[in-house]
């Protein structure tokens, strides 16, 4: 391997490590949540916000973070995002009361909103096309997906062996290594460009709108459509409408038409939305099933998720090898079929279910399905975008992921709570375990519907056509060019930069 090649793969390693830090903190608190709740006095309605506060802050600030990365420079924002994320992790892990914990989680989310688009933009610019791009995206996606699942394992192990606080402090060595490596290897950039004021207004409106909508949804599920819920939902809608007005007048909008108007890229966004909304909340539900119904310890719960981690990494990595030539739409449909099969198995859970015969096969199928879906969606979301919009495109895709995860967490947990309460009211002699499982089964019904909708979206938007000529990376490709993004042996992808 030549010196430039070694440098490229080293840059990939540090950028991927930065994304790993962001991904693992999405789920690291899930298994620790019962211990956190007991230690600092979180109420049942408030506990979901330890998860959702991170995702919402992350999603709401991502577009502004992507614009900041494109204007200030990917190297600067990558390193600054890592430092800020490390400080926020210290605050969250040191919290003695719910408010400070939520402040730390919001700070982590805002820091991740600067870090994540910078990391993906660095990878996309370092590997603009060709077989190496497919390999790099496979590695990046597998680490990102594995980080989501590994957070469940790490959170459980640290909570029982040390304390739940180490679930947040765990990332600090990785933050330090990624920051030092990025500072040493990433090229220095030109002087920073000032972010337009309208971008800051648009970003603030997006963050406020998402927060108000999420709070309104949560309030409506717990207390019905009372005055507070209606006010929050109305404020959220007004903020989003105001965002659209601001963006229409912006000379450089946060949502560039050239990035978001391509059918295949829109399809990747919508598929990701449906999949993560349907599946992300299941991590929390499965955690409470294992600890409250089956009586697992935090360590046992974390270890129980290892097959999910391994199969997710396997599904993602396989796409850079044996299945690299398969059309992305076929990969997405195959992954969705595996995920549906996993959810149908989980619908058979009861208080006496065996982990080996029910949860284990469901985890393996779910991990393979998630890995198989997310790699082509990640590749399509950034393929062919010019350098000046690379971080912006990365931010849009990451925002889609985080909004979907946050809303899915709130909705599925709300459905599970309502379903459990309804079951308990109709079956007064039933035990808490039966009520918990009844709520879980209700939530799984919504998950199946969302996965089926994702399959329809993939068929409609991600077409199997290939362009007759390669599309230069500086231009915005048509849907056909995006559709072959996962084809490293096609005419387009064989041409090395």
PDB file of C-alpha atoms in Angstrom, residues 54-213:
ATOM      1  CA  UNK A  54     -30.089  13.598  22.797  1.00  0.00           C
ATOM      2  CA  UNK A  55     -31.708  12.569  19.515  1.00  0.00           C
ATOM      3  CA  UNK A  56     -33.880  15.675  19.201  1.00  0.00           C
ATOM      4  CA  UNK A  57     -31.058  18.117  19.922  1.00  0.00           C
ATOM      5  CA  UNK A  58     -28.879  16.178  17.497  1.00  0.00           C
ATOM      6  CA  UNK A  59     -31.498  16.176  14.746  1.00  0.00           C
ATOM      7  CA  UNK A  60     -32.609  19.767  15.231  1.00  0.00           C
ATOM      8  CA  UNK A  61     -29.082  21.171  14.985  1.00  0.00           C
ATOM      9  CA  UNK A  62     -27.723  18.858  12.289  1.00  0.00           C
ATOM     10  CA  UNK A  63     -28.523  20.999   9.276  1.00  0.00           C
ATOM     11  CA  UNK A  64     -26.893  24.018  10.880  1.00  0.00           C
ATOM     12  CA  UNK A  65     -24.015  21.775  11.941  1.00  0.00           C
ATOM     13  CA  UNK A  66     -23.604  20.558   8.378  1.00  0.00           C
ATOM     14  CA  UNK A  67     -23.610  24.105   7.037  1.00  0.00           C
ATOM     15  CA  UNK A  68     -21.096  25.133   9.695  1.00  0.00           C
ATOM     16  CA  UNK A  69     -18.858  22.224   8.673  1.00  0.00           C
ATOM     17  CA  UNK A  70     -19.045  23.189   4.997  1.00  0.00           C
ATOM     18  CA  UNK A  71     -18.224  26.838   5.710  1.00  0.00           C
ATOM     19  CA  UNK A  72     -15.793  26.631   8.630  1.00  0.00           C
ATOM     20  CA  UNK A  73     -14.056  23.491   7.365  1.00  0.00           C
ATOM     21  CA  UNK A  74     -14.485  19.788   8.054  1.00  0.00           C
ATOM     22  CA  UNK A  75     -11.227  19.485  10.019  1.00  0.00           C
ATOM     23  CA  UNK A  76     -12.084  22.355  12.372  1.00  0.00           C
ATOM     24  CA  UNK A  77     -15.625  21.220  13.072  1.00  0.00           C
ATOM     25  CA  UNK A  78     -14.599  17.576  13.449  1.00  0.00           C
ATOM     26  CA  UNK A  79     -12.080  18.394  16.169  1.00  0.00           C
ATOM     27  CA  UNK A  80     -14.262  21.056  17.838  1.00  0.00           C
ATOM     28  CA  UNK A  81     -17.220  18.670  17.844  1.00  0.00           C
ATOM     29  CA  UNK A  82     -15.152  15.969  19.529  1.00  0.00           C
ATOM     30  CA  UNK A  83     -13.914  18.314  22.262  1.00  0.00           C
ATOM     31  CA  UNK A  84     -17.408  19.638  22.947  1.00  0.00           C
ATOM     32  CA  UNK A  85     -18.840  16.111  22.973  1.00  0.00           C
ATOM     33  CA  UNK A  86     -16.269  15.036  25.544  1.00  0.00           C
ATOM     34  CA  UNK A  87     -17.112  17.946  27.861  1.00  0.00           C
ATOM     35  CA  UNK A  88     -20.840  17.232  27.534  1.00  0.00           C
ATOM     36  CA  UNK A  89     -20.247  13.575  28.390  1.00  0.00           C
ATOM     37  CA  UNK A  90     -18.476  14.607  31.589  1.00  0.00           C
ATOM     38  CA  UNK A  91     -21.463  16.788  32.555  1.00  0.00           C
ATOM     39  CA  UNK A  92     -24.037  14.065  31.813  1.00  0.00           C
ATOM     40  CA  UNK A  93     -22.097  11.428  33.732  1.00  0.00           C
ATOM     41  CA  UNK A  94     -21.618  13.724  36.725  1.00  0.00           C
ATOM     42  CA  UNK A  95     -25.285  14.763  37.025  1.00  0.00           C
ATOM     43  CA  UNK A  96     -26.879  14.488  40.468  1.00  0.00           C
ATOM     44  CA  UNK A  97     -30.349  15.556  39.366  1.00  0.00           C
ATOM     45  CA  UNK A  98     -32.575  15.068  36.301  1.00  0.00           C
ATOM     46  CA  UNK A  99     -32.228  18.635  34.982  1.00  0.00           C
ATOM     47  CA  UNK A 100     -28.427  18.523  34.782  1.00  0.00           C
ATOM     48  CA  UNK A 101     -28.541  15.090  33.153  1.00  0.00           C
ATOM     49  CA  UNK A 102     -30.915  16.373  30.474  1.00  0.00           C
ATOM     50  CA  UNK A 103     -28.716  19.451  29.971  1.00  0.00           C
ATOM     51  CA  UNK A 104     -25.745  17.158  29.398  1.00  0.00           C
ATOM     52  CA  UNK A 105     -27.717  15.030  26.956  1.00  0.00           C
ATOM     53  CA  UNK A 106     -28.866  18.072  24.979  1.00  0.00           C
ATOM     54  CA  UNK A 107     -25.263  19.355  24.917  1.00  0.00           C
ATOM     55  CA  UNK A 108     -24.102  15.965  23.646  1.00  0.00           C
ATOM     56  CA  UNK A 109     -26.718  16.115  20.901  1.00  0.00           C
ATOM     57  CA  UNK A 110     -25.695  19.606  19.809  1.00  0.00           C
ATOM     58  CA  UNK A 111     -22.029  18.561  19.753  1.00  0.00           C
ATOM     59  CA  UNK A 112     -22.868  15.453  17.745  1.00  0.00           C
ATOM     60  CA  UNK A 113     -24.720  17.659  15.259  1.00  0.00           C
ATOM     61  CA  UNK A 114     -21.393  19.324  14.419  1.00  0.00           C
ATOM     62  CA  UNK A 115     -19.299  16.158  14.621  1.00  0.00           C
ATOM     63  CA  UNK A 116     -21.387  13.668  12.607  1.00  0.00           C
ATOM     64  CA  UNK A 117     -21.737  15.559   9.300  1.00  0.00           C
ATOM     65  CA  UNK A 118     -18.053  16.476   9.429  1.00  0.00           C
ATOM     66  CA  UNK A 119     -17.079  12.813   9.854  1.00  0.00           C
ATOM     67  CA  UNK A 120     -19.215  11.534   6.981  1.00  0.00           C
ATOM     68  CA  UNK A 121     -18.164  14.427   4.743  1.00  0.00           C
ATOM     69  CA  UNK A 122     -14.501  13.598   5.428  1.00  0.00           C
ATOM     70  CA  UNK A 123     -15.080   9.961   4.431  1.00  0.00           C
ATOM     71  CA  UNK A 124     -17.079  10.938   1.337  1.00  0.00           C
ATOM     72  CA  UNK A 125     -14.382  13.402   0.201  1.00  0.00           C
ATOM     73  CA  UNK A 126     -11.542  10.972   0.933  1.00  0.00           C
ATOM     74  CA  UNK A 127     -13.256   8.193  -1.067  1.00  0.00           C
ATOM     75  CA  UNK A 128     -15.323  10.021  -3.723  1.00  0.00           C
ATOM     76  CA  UNK A 129     -16.033   6.966  -5.927  1.00  0.00           C
ATOM     77  CA  UNK A 130     -14.845   3.559  -6.987  1.00  0.00           C
ATOM     78  CA  UNK A 131     -14.512   0.207  -5.266  1.00  0.00           C
ATOM     79  CA  UNK A 132     -12.664   1.807  -2.360  1.00  0.00           C
ATOM     80  CA  UNK A 133     -15.663   4.061  -1.740  1.00  0.00           C
ATOM     81  CA  UNK A 134     -17.908   1.011  -1.420  1.00  0.00           C
ATOM     82  CA  UNK A 135     -15.471  -0.554   1.036  1.00  0.00           C
ATOM     83  CA  UNK A 136     -15.094   2.682   3.008  1.00  0.00           C
ATOM     84  CA  UNK A 137     -18.860   3.210   3.207  1.00  0.00           C
ATOM     85  CA  UNK A 138     -19.310  -0.398   4.255  1.00  0.00           C
ATOM     86  CA  UNK A 139     -16.811   0.038   7.087  1.00  0.00           C
ATOM     87  CA  UNK A 140     -18.249   3.409   8.113  1.00  0.00           C
ATOM     88  CA  UNK A 141     -21.840   2.145   8.075  1.00  0.00           C
ATOM     89  CA  UNK A 142     -20.994  -1.050   9.936  1.00  0.00           C
ATOM     90  CA  UNK A 143     -19.213   0.869  12.695  1.00  0.00           C
ATOM     91  CA  UNK A 144     -22.054   3.398  12.926  1.00  0.00           C
ATOM     92  CA  UNK A 145     -24.694   0.666  13.036  1.00  0.00           C
ATOM     93  CA  UNK A 146     -22.666  -1.432  15.453  1.00  0.00           C
ATOM     94  CA  UNK A 147     -22.188   1.608  17.687  1.00  0.00           C
ATOM     95  CA  UNK A 148     -25.959   1.899  18.034  1.00  0.00           C
ATOM     96  CA  UNK A 149     -26.243  -1.716  19.109  1.00  0.00           C
ATOM     97  CA  UNK A 150     -22.984  -1.826  21.073  1.00  0.00           C
ATOM     98  CA  UNK A 151     -24.276   1.009  23.245  1.00  0.00           C
ATOM     99  CA  UNK A 152     -26.809  -1.447  24.644  1.00  0.00           C
ATOM    100  CA  UNK A 153     -24.062  -3.905  25.587  1.00  0.00           C
ATOM    101  CA  UNK A 154     -21.629  -1.342  26.980  1.00  0.00           C
ATOM    102  CA  UNK A 155     -24.334   0.442  28.949  1.00  0.00           C
ATOM    103  CA  UNK A 156     -25.359  -2.775  30.692  1.00  0.00           C
ATOM    104  CA  UNK A 157     -21.839  -3.907  31.497  1.00  0.00           C
ATOM    105  CA  UNK A 158     -20.687  -0.564  32.884  1.00  0.00           C
ATOM    106  CA  UNK A 159     -23.871  -0.004  34.880  1.00  0.00           C
ATOM    107  CA  UNK A 160     -23.512  -3.234  36.818  1.00  0.00           C
ATOM    108  CA  UNK A 161     -19.731  -3.526  37.028  1.00  0.00           C
ATOM    109  CA  UNK A 162     -19.096   0.163  37.843  1.00  0.00           C
ATOM    110  CA  UNK A 163     -21.952   2.695  37.786  1.00  0.00           C
ATOM    111  CA  UNK A 164     -24.329   4.096  35.195  1.00  0.00           C
ATOM    112  CA  UNK A 165     -22.163   7.228  35.087  1.00  0.00           C
ATOM    113  CA  UNK A 166     -19.453   5.309  33.234  1.00  0.00           C
ATOM    114  CA  UNK A 167     -21.944   4.726  30.429  1.00  0.00           C
ATOM    115  CA  UNK A 168     -21.364   8.401  29.561  1.00  0.00           C
ATOM    116  CA  UNK A 169     -17.685   8.629  30.517  1.00  0.00           C
ATOM    117  CA  UNK A 170     -16.831   5.541  28.441  1.00  0.00           C
ATOM    118  CA  UNK A 171     -16.433   7.581  25.232  1.00  0.00           C
ATOM    119  CA  UNK A 172     -13.763   9.936  26.579  1.00  0.00           C
ATOM    120  CA  UNK A 173     -10.696   7.883  25.469  1.00  0.00           C
ATOM    121  CA  UNK A 174     -12.205   7.457  21.992  1.00  0.00           C
ATOM    122  CA  UNK A 175     -12.863  11.193  21.795  1.00  0.00           C
ATOM    123  CA  UNK A 176      -9.237  11.916  22.667  1.00  0.00           C
ATOM    124  CA  UNK A 177      -7.809   9.445  20.118  1.00  0.00           C
ATOM    125  CA  UNK A 178     -10.070  10.674  17.297  1.00  0.00           C
ATOM    126  CA  UNK A 179      -9.272  14.328  18.039  1.00  0.00           C
ATOM    127  CA  UNK A 180      -5.494  13.764  18.102  1.00  0.00           C
ATOM    128  CA  UNK A 181      -5.597  11.592  14.968  1.00  0.00           C
ATOM    129  CA  UNK A 182      -7.787  14.064  13.100  1.00  0.00           C
ATOM    130  CA  UNK A 183      -5.523  16.967  14.050  1.00  0.00           C
ATOM    131  CA  UNK A 184      -2.464  15.062  12.818  1.00  0.00           C
ATOM    132  CA  UNK A 185      -3.805  13.676   9.529  1.00  0.00           C
ATOM    133  CA  UNK A 186      -6.549  15.928   8.211  1.00  0.00           C
ATOM    134  CA  UNK A 187      -5.275  18.721   5.938  1.00  0.00           C
ATOM    135  CA  UNK A 188      -5.522  22.288   7.167  1.00  0.00           C
ATOM    136  CA  UNK A 189      -8.196  24.316   5.427  1.00  0.00           C
ATOM    137  CA  UNK A 190      -8.663  27.886   4.368  1.00  0.00           C
ATOM    138  CA  UNK A 191      -9.877  30.543   6.781  1.00  0.00           C
ATOM    139  CA  UNK A 192     -13.365  29.995   8.106  1.00  0.00           C
ATOM    140  CA  UNK A 193     -16.327  31.500   6.274  1.00  0.00           C
ATOM    141  CA  UNK A 194     -18.983  33.192   8.371  1.00  0.00           C
ATOM    142  CA  UNK A 195     -22.236  31.243   8.599  1.00  0.00           C
ATOM    143  CA  UNK A 196     -25.087  33.358   7.176  1.00  0.00           C
ATOM    144  CA  UNK A 197     -27.449  34.755   9.832  1.00  0.00           C
ATOM    145  CA  UNK A 198     -30.437  33.258   8.016  1.00  0.00           C
ATOM    146  CA  UNK A 199     -28.893  29.808   8.421  1.00  0.00           C
ATOM    147  CA  UNK A 200     -28.807  30.343  12.182  1.00  0.00           C
ATOM    148  CA  UNK A 201     -32.464  31.453  12.177  1.00  0.00           C
ATOM    149  CA  UNK A 202     -33.474  28.432  10.105  1.00  0.00           C
ATOM    150  CA  UNK A 203     -31.556  26.062  12.350  1.00  0.00           C
ATOM    151  CA  UNK A 204     -33.163  27.552  15.459  1.00  0.00           C
ATOM    152  CA  UNK A 205     -36.645  27.200  13.942  1.00  0.00           C
ATOM    153  CA  UNK A 206     -35.959  23.571  13.061  1.00  0.00           C
ATOM    154  CA  UNK A 207     -34.729  22.757  16.557  1.00  0.00           C
ATOM    155  CA  UNK A 208     -37.673  24.540  18.190  1.00  0.00           C
ATOM    156  CA  UNK A 209     -40.177  22.913  15.851  1.00  0.00           C
ATOM    157  CA  UNK A 210     -38.918  19.374  16.417  1.00  0.00           C
ATOM    158  CA  UNK A 211     -38.769  19.854  20.177  1.00  0.00           C
ATOM    159  CA  UNK A 212     -42.312  21.254  20.317  1.00  0.00           C
ATOM    160  CA  UNK A 213     -43.700  18.462  18.141  1.00  0.00           C
TER     161      UNK A 213
END
